[in-house]
mmCIF file of C-alpha atoms and ligand atoms in Angstrom:
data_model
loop_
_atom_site.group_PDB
_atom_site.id
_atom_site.type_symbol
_atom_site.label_atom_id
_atom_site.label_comp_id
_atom_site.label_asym_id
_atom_site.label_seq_id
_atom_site.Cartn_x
_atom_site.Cartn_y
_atom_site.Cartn_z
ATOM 1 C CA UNK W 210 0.000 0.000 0.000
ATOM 2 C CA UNK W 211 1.418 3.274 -1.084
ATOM 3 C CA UNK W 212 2.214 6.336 1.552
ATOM 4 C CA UNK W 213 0.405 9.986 1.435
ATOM 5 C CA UNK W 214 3.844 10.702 0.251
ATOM 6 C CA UNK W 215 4.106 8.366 -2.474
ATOM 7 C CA UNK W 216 0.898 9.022 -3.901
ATOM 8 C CA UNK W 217 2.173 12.743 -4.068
ATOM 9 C CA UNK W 218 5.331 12.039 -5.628
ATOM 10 C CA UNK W 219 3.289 9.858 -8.198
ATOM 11 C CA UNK W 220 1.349 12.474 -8.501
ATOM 12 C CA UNK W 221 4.057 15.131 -9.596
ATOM 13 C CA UNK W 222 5.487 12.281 -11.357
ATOM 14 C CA UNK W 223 2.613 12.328 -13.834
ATOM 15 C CA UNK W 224 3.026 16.256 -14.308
ATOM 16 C CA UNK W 225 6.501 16.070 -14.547
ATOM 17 C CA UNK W 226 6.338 12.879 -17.545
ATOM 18 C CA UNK W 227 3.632 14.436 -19.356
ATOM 19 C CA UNK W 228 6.095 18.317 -19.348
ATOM 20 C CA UNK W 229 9.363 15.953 -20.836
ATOM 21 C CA UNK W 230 7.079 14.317 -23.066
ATOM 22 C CA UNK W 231 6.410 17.346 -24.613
ATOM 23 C CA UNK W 232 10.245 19.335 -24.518
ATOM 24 C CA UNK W 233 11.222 15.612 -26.508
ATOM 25 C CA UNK W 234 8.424 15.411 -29.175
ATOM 26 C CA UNK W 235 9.737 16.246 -32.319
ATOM 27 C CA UNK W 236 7.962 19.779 -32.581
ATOM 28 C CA UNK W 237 10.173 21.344 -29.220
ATOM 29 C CA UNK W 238 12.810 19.617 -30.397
ATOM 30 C CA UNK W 239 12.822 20.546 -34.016
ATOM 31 C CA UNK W 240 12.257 18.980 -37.089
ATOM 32 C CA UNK W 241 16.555 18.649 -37.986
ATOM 33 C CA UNK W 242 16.965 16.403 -34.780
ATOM 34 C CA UNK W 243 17.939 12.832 -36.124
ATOM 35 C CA UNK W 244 15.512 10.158 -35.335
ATOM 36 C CA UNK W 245 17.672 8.026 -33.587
ATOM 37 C CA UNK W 246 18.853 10.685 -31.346
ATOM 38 C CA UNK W 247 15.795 11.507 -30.518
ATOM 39 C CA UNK W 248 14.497 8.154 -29.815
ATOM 40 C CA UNK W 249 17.548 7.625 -27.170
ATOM 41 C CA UNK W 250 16.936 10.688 -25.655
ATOM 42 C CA UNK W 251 13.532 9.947 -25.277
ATOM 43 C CA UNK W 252 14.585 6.323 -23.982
ATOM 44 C CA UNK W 253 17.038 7.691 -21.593
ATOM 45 C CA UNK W 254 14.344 10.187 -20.169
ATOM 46 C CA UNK W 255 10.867 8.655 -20.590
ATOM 47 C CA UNK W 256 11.557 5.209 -20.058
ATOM 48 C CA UNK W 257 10.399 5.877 -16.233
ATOM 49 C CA UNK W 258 12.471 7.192 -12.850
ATOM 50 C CA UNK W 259 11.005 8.131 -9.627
ATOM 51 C CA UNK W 260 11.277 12.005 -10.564
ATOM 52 C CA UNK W 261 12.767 12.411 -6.966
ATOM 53 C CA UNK W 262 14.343 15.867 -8.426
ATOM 54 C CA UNK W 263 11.737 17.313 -9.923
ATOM 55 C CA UNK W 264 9.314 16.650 -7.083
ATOM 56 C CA UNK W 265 12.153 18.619 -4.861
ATOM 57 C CA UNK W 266 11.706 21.557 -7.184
ATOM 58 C CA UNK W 267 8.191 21.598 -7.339
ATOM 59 C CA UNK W 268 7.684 21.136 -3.585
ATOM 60 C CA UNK W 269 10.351 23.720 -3.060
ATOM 61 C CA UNK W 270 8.416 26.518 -4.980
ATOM 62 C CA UNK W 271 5.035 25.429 -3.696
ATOM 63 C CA UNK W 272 6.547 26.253 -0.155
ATOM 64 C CA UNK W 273 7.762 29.649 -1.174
ATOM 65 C CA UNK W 274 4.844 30.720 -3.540
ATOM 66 C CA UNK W 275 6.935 30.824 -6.687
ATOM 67 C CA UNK W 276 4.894 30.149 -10.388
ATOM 68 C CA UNK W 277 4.556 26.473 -10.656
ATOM 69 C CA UNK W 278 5.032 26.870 -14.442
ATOM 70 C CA UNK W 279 8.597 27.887 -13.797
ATOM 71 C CA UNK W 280 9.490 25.531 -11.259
ATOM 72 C CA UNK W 281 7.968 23.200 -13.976
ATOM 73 C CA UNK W 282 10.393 24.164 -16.643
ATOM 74 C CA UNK W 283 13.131 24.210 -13.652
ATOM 75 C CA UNK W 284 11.674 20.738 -12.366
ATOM 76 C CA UNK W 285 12.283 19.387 -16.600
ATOM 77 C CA UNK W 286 15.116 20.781 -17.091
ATOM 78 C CA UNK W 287 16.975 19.187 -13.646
ATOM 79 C CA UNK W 288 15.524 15.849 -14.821
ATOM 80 C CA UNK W 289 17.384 16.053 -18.209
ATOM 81 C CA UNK W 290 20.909 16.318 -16.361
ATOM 82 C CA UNK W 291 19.731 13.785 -13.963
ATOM 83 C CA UNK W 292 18.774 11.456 -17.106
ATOM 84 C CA UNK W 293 22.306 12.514 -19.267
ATOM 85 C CA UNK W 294 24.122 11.749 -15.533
ATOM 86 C CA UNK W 295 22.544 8.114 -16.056
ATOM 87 C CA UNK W 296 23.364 7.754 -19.462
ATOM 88 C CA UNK W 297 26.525 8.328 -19.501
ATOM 89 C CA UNK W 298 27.165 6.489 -15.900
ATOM 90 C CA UNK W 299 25.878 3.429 -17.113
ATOM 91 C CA UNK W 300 28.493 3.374 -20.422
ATOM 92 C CA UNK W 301 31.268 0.487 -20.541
ATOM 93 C CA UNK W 302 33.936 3.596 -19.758
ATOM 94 C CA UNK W 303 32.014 4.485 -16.407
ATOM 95 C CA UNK W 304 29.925 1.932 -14.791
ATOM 96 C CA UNK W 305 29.176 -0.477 -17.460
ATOM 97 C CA UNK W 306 25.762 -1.336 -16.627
ATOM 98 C CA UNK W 307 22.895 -2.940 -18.619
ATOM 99 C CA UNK W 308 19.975 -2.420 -16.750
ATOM 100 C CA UNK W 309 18.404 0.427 -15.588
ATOM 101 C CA UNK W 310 15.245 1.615 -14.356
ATOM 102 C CA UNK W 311 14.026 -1.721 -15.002
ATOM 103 C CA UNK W 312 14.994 -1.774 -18.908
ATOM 104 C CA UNK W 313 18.194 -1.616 -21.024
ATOM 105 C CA UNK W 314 20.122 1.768 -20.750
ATOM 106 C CA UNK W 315 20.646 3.616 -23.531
ATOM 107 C CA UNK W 316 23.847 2.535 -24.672
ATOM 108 C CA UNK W 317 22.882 -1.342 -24.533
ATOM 109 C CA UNK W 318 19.275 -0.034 -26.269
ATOM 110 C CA UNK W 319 21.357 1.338 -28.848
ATOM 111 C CA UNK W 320 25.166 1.797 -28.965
ATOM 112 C CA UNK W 321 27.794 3.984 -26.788
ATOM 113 C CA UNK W 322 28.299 7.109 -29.509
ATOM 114 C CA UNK W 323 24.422 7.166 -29.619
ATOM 115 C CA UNK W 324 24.068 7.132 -25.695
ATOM 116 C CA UNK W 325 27.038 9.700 -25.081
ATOM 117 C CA UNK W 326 25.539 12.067 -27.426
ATOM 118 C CA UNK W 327 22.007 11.423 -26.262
ATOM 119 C CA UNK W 328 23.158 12.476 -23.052
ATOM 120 C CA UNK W 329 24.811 15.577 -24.444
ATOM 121 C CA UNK W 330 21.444 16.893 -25.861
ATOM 122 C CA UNK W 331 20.106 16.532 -22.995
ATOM 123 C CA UNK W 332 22.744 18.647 -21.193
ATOM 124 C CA UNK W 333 22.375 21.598 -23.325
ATOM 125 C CA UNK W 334 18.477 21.075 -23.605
ATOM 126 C CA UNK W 335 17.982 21.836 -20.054
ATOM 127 C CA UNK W 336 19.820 25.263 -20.406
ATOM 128 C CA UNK W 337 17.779 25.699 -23.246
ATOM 129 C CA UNK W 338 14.431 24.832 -21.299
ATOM 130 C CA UNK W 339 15.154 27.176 -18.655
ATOM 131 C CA UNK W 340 16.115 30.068 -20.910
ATOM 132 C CA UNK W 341 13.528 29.812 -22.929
ATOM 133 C CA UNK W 342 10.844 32.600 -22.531
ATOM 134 C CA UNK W 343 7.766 29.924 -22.294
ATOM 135 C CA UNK W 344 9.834 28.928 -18.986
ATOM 136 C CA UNK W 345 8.582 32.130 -17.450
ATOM 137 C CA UNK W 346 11.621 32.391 -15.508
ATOM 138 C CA UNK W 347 11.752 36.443 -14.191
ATOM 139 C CA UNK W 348 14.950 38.235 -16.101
ATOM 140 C CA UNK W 349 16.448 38.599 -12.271
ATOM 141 C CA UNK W 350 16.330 35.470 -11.545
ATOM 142 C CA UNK W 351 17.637 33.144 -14.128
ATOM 143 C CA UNK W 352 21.158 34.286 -14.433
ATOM 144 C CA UNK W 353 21.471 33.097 -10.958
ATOM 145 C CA UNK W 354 19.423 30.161 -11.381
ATOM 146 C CA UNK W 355 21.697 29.376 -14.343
ATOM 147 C CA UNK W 356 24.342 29.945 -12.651
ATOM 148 C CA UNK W 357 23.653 27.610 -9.820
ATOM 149 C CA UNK W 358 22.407 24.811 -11.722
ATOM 150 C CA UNK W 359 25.782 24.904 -13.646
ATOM 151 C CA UNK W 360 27.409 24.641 -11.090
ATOM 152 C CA UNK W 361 25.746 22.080 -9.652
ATOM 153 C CA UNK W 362 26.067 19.980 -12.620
ATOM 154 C CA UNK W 363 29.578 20.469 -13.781
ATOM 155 C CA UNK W 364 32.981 19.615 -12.515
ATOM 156 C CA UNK W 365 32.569 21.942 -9.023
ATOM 157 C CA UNK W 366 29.469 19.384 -8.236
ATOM 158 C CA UNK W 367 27.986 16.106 -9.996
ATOM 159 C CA UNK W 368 30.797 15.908 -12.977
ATOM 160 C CA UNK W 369 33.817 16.437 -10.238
ATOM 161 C CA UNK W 370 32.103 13.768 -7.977
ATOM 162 C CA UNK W 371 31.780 11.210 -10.344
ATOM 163 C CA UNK W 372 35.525 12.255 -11.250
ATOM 164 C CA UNK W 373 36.573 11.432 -7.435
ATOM 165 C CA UNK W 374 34.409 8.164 -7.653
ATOM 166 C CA UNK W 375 36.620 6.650 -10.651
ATOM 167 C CA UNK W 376 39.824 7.994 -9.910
ATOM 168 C CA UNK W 377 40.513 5.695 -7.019
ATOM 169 C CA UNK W 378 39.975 3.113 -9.171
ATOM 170 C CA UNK W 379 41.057 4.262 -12.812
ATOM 171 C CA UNK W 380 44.039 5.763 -11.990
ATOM 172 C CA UNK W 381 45.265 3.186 -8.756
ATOM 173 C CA UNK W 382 45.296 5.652 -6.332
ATOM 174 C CA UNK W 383 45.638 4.812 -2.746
ATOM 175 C CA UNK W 384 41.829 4.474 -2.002
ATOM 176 C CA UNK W 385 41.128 7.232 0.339
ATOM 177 C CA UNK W 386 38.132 5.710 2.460
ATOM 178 C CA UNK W 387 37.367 8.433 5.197
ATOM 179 C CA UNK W 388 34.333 9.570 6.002
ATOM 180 C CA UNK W 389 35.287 12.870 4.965
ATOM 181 C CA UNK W 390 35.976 12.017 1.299
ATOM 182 C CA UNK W 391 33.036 9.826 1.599
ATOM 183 C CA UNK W 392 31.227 12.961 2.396
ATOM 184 C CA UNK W 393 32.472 15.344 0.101
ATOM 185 C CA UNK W 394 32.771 12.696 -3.219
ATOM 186 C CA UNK W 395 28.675 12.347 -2.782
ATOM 187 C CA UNK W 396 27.783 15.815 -1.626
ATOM 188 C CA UNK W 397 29.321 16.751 -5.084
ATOM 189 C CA UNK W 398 28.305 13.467 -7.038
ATOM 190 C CA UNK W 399 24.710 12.849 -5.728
ATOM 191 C CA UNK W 400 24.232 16.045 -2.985
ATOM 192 C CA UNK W 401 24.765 19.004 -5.713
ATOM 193 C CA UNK W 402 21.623 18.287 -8.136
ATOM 194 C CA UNK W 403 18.995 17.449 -4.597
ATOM 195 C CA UNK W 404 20.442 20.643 -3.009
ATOM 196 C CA UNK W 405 19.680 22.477 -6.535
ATOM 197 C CA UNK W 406 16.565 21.218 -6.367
ATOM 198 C CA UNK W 407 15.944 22.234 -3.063
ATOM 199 C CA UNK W 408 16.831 25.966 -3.517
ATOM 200 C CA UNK W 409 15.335 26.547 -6.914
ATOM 201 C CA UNK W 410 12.109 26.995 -4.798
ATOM 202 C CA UNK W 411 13.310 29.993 -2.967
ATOM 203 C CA UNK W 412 15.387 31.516 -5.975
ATOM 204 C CA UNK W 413 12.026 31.554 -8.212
ATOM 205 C CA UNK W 414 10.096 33.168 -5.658
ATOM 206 C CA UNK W 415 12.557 35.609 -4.836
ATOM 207 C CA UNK W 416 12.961 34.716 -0.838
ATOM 208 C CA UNK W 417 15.511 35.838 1.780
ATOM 209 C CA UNK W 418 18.446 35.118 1.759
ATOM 210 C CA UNK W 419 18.099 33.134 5.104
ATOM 211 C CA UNK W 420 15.290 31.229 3.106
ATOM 212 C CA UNK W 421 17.439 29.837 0.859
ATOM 213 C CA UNK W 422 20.083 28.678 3.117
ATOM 214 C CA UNK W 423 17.521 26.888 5.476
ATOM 215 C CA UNK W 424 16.767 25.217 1.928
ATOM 216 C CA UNK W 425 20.625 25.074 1.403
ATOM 217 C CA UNK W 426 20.880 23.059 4.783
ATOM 218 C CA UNK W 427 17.833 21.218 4.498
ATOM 219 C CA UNK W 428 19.110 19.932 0.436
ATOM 220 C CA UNK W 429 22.504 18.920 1.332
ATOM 221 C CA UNK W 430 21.211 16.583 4.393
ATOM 222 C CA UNK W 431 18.631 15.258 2.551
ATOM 223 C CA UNK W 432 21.222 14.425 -0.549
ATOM 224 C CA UNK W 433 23.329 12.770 1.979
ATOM 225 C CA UNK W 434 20.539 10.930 3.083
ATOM 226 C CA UNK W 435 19.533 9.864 -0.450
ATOM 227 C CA UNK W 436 22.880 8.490 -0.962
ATOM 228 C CA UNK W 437 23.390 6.581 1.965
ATOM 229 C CA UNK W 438 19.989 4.966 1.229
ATOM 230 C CA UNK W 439 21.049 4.180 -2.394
ATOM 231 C CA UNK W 440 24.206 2.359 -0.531
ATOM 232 C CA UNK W 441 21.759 0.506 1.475
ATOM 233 C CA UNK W 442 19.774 -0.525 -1.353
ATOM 234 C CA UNK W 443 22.793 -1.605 -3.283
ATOM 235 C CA UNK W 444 23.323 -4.180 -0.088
ATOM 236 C CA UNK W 445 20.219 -5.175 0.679
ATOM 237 C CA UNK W 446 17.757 -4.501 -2.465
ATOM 238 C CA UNK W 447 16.985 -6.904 -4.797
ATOM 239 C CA UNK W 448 17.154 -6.193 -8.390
ATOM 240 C CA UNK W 449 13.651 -6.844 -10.058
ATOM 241 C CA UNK W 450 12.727 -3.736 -7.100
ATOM 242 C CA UNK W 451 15.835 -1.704 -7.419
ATOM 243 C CA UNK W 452 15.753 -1.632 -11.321
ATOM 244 C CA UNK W 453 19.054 -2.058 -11.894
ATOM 245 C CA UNK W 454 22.272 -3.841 -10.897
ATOM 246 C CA UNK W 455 22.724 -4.532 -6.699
ATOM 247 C CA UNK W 456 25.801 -5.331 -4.802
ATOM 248 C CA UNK W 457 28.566 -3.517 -6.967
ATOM 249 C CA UNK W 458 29.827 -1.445 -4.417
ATOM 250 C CA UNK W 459 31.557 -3.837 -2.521
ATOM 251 C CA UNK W 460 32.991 -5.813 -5.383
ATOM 252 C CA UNK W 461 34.426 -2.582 -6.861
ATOM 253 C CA UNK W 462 35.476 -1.543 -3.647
ATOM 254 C CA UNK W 463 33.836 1.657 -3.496
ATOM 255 C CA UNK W 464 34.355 3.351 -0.457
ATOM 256 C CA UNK W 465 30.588 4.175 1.237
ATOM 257 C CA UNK W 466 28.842 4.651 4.398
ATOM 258 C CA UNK W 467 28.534 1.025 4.341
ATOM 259 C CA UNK W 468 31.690 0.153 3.501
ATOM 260 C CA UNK W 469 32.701 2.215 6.372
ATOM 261 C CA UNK W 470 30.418 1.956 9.229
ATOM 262 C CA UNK W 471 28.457 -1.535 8.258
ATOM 263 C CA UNK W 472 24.687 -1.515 7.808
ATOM 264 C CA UNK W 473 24.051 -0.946 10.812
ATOM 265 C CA UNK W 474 26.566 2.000 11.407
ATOM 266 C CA UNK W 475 25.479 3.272 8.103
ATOM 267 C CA UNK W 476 21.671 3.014 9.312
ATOM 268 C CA UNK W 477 22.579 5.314 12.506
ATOM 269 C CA UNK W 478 24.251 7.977 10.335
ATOM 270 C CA UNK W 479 20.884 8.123 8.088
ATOM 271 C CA UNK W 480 18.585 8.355 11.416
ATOM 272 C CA UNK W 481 21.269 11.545 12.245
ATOM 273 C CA UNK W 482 20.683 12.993 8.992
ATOM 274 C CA UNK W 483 17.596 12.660 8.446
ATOM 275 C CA UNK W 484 16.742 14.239 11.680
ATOM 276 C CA UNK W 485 18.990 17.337 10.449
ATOM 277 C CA UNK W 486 17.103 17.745 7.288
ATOM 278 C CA UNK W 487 14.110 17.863 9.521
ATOM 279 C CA UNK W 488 15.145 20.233 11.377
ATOM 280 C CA UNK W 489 16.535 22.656 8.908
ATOM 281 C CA UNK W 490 12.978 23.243 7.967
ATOM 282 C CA UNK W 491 11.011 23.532 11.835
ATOM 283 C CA UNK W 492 9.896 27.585 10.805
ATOM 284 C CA UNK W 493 7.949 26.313 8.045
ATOM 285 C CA UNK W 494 5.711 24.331 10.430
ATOM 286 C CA UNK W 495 3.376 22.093 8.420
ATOM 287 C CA UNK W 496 3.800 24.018 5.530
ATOM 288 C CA UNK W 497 6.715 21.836 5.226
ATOM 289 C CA UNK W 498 4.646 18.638 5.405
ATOM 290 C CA UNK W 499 5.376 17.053 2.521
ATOM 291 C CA UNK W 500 8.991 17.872 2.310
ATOM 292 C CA UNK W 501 9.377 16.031 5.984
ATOM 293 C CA UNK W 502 7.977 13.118 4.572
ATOM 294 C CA UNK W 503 10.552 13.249 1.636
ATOM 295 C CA UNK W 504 12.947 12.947 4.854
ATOM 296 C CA UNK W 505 11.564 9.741 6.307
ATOM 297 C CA UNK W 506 10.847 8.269 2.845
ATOM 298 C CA UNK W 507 14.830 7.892 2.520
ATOM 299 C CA UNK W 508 14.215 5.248 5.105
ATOM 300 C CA UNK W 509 11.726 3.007 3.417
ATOM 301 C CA UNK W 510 12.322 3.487 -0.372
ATOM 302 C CA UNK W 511 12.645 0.303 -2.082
ATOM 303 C CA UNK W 512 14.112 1.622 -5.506
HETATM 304 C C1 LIG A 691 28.347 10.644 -15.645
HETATM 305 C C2 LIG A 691 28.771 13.063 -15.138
HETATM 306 C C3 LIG A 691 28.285 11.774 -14.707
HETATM 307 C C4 LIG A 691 27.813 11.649 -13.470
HETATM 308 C C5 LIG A 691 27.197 10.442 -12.955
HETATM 309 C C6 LIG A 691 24.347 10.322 -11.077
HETATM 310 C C7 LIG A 691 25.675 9.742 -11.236
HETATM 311 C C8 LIG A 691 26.786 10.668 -11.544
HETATM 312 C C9 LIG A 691 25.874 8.426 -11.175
HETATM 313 C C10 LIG A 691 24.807 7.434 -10.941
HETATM 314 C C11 LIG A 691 25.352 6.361 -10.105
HETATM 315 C C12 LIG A 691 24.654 6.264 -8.823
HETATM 316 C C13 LIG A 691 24.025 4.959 -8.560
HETATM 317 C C14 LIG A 691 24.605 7.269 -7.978
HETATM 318 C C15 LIG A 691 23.940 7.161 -6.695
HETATM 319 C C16 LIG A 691 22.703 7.951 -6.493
HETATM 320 C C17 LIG A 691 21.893 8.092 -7.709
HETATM 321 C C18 LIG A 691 22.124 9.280 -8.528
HETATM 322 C C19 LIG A 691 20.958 7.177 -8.001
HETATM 323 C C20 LIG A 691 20.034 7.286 -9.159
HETATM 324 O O1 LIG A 691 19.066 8.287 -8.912
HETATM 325 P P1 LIG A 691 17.536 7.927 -8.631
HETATM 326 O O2 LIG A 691 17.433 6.853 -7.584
HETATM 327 O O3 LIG A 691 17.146 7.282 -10.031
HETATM 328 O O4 LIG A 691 16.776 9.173 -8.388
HETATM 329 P P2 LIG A 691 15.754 7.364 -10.826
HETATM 330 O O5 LIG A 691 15.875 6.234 -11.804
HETATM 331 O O6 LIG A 691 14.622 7.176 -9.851
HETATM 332 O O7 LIG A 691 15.725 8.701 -11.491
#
């Protein structure tokens, strides 16, 4: 039986599917796109995805008042760098996965040059969503909102993470297994696109400055928390749930919570976050509702 929370984030997720179906038809896209690009683009974004980000965005600016049409255009465009993220992760040079989200990723759908330029359209079509004036995105605010999702994608936060992932492995170097790095490799790999998310809310609808921190705060525990649940799930989810390959971490010898602290240990250090994610948002009362429950839904989520 599905949660009050997971009925809303199907919810958004319906929204959210039906907005990307329309930026990858072949009218927003243009009539010159190639058909098979298109087709893995639309495979590597349509082909389903809990929408986790989006519904971060749209919660965000529902808290703060801001125009849901922009956080919708926001919400789409974060999505596309999510789904190029996955792409290319999954390629024989990265990860070199098979499955995901329950089907074949995009380069075993169709081949590697089609899936790493798939995933470069959809880079650049997520600036281009955002800038574009049907996004609705107030002149003041989307140089800053560019500027932050940027950021958040490139090599200062999900590019340089995944960078800091491999290296340790690609290039032999002395695996550096501290909490610390731990930290800081998935507050840049995994943390930087939740804690966009998270702040795009109070950047739309112009809010305080303090606003956005308590968002800032409140996005990079909950990013943590997503990751450390993804680590649990690679131990102890099964596959057919998960939707795509389980148990890698320890036989590449990544260095996680779990690898770390144990299940258990790793467990505790969620319960801690989660409880500082919480409380980054106790002024907002039960405005906040839902976004607590994206908190505690860290602990339960099965994929
Ligand atoms: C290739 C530049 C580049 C970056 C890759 C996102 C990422 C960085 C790698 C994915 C590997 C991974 C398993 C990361 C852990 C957390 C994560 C991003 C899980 C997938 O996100 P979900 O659970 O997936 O939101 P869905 O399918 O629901 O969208």
């Amino acid at each position: 039986m599905s949660t009050q929370f997971e009925t809303q984030l199907m919810a958004a997720r319906v929204d959210v599917e039906a907005a990307l179906g329309a930026y990858l038809g072949p009218v927003a896209l243009g009539g010159r796109v190639p058909a098979r690009l298109r087709a893995a683009m639309q495979h590597a974004v349509l082909g389903g995805g809990k929408r986790f980000r989006p519904f971060l965005v749209l919660e965000s600016a529902r808290l703060f008042g801001a125009s849901q049409r922009a956080a919708m255009a926001v919400a789409a465009a974060l999505e596309c760098i999510h789904c190029y993220s996955l792409a290319h992760d999954d390629l024989p040079a990265m990860d070199n996965d098979v499955l995901r989200r329950g089907q074949p990723t995009v380069w075993a759908a169709f081949d590697e040059w089609t899936a790493i330029l798939a995933g470069d359209s959809l880079l650049t079509l997520a600036f281009e969503i955002i800038a574009a004036p049907s996004a609705d995105i107030p002149a003041e605010v989307l140089g800053p909102l560019t500027v932050a999702l940027a950021r958040a994608a490139g090599a200062d936060g999900m590019v340089g993470g995944q960078v800091y992932d491999l290296a340790a492995d690609r290039l032999r170097e002395p695996k550096s297994a501290s909490l610390e790095h731990v930290r800081q490799l998935q507050a840049m790999k995994t943390g930087a696109l939740i804690r966009f998310a998270c702040v795009a809310g109070p950047m739309l609808a112009r809010s305080s400055v303090d606003d956005v921190a308590r968002m800032q705060r409140y996005g990079d525990a909950l990013g943590f928390a997503f990751q450390i649940s993804d680590d649990l799930l690679d131990v102890t989810g099964d596959v057919a749930a998960v939707g795509k390959a389980v148990a890698k971490d320890a036989v590449q010898g990544k260095a996680t919570l779990v690898s770390l602290h144990g299940v258990e240990g790793a467990r505790r250090v969620l319960q801690e976050t989660q409880a500082s994610a919480v409380d980054a948002l106790s002024i907002y009362g039960e405005r906040a509702r839902t976004l607590i429950d994206a908190v505690e839904f860290m602990g339960s989520r099965q994929s």
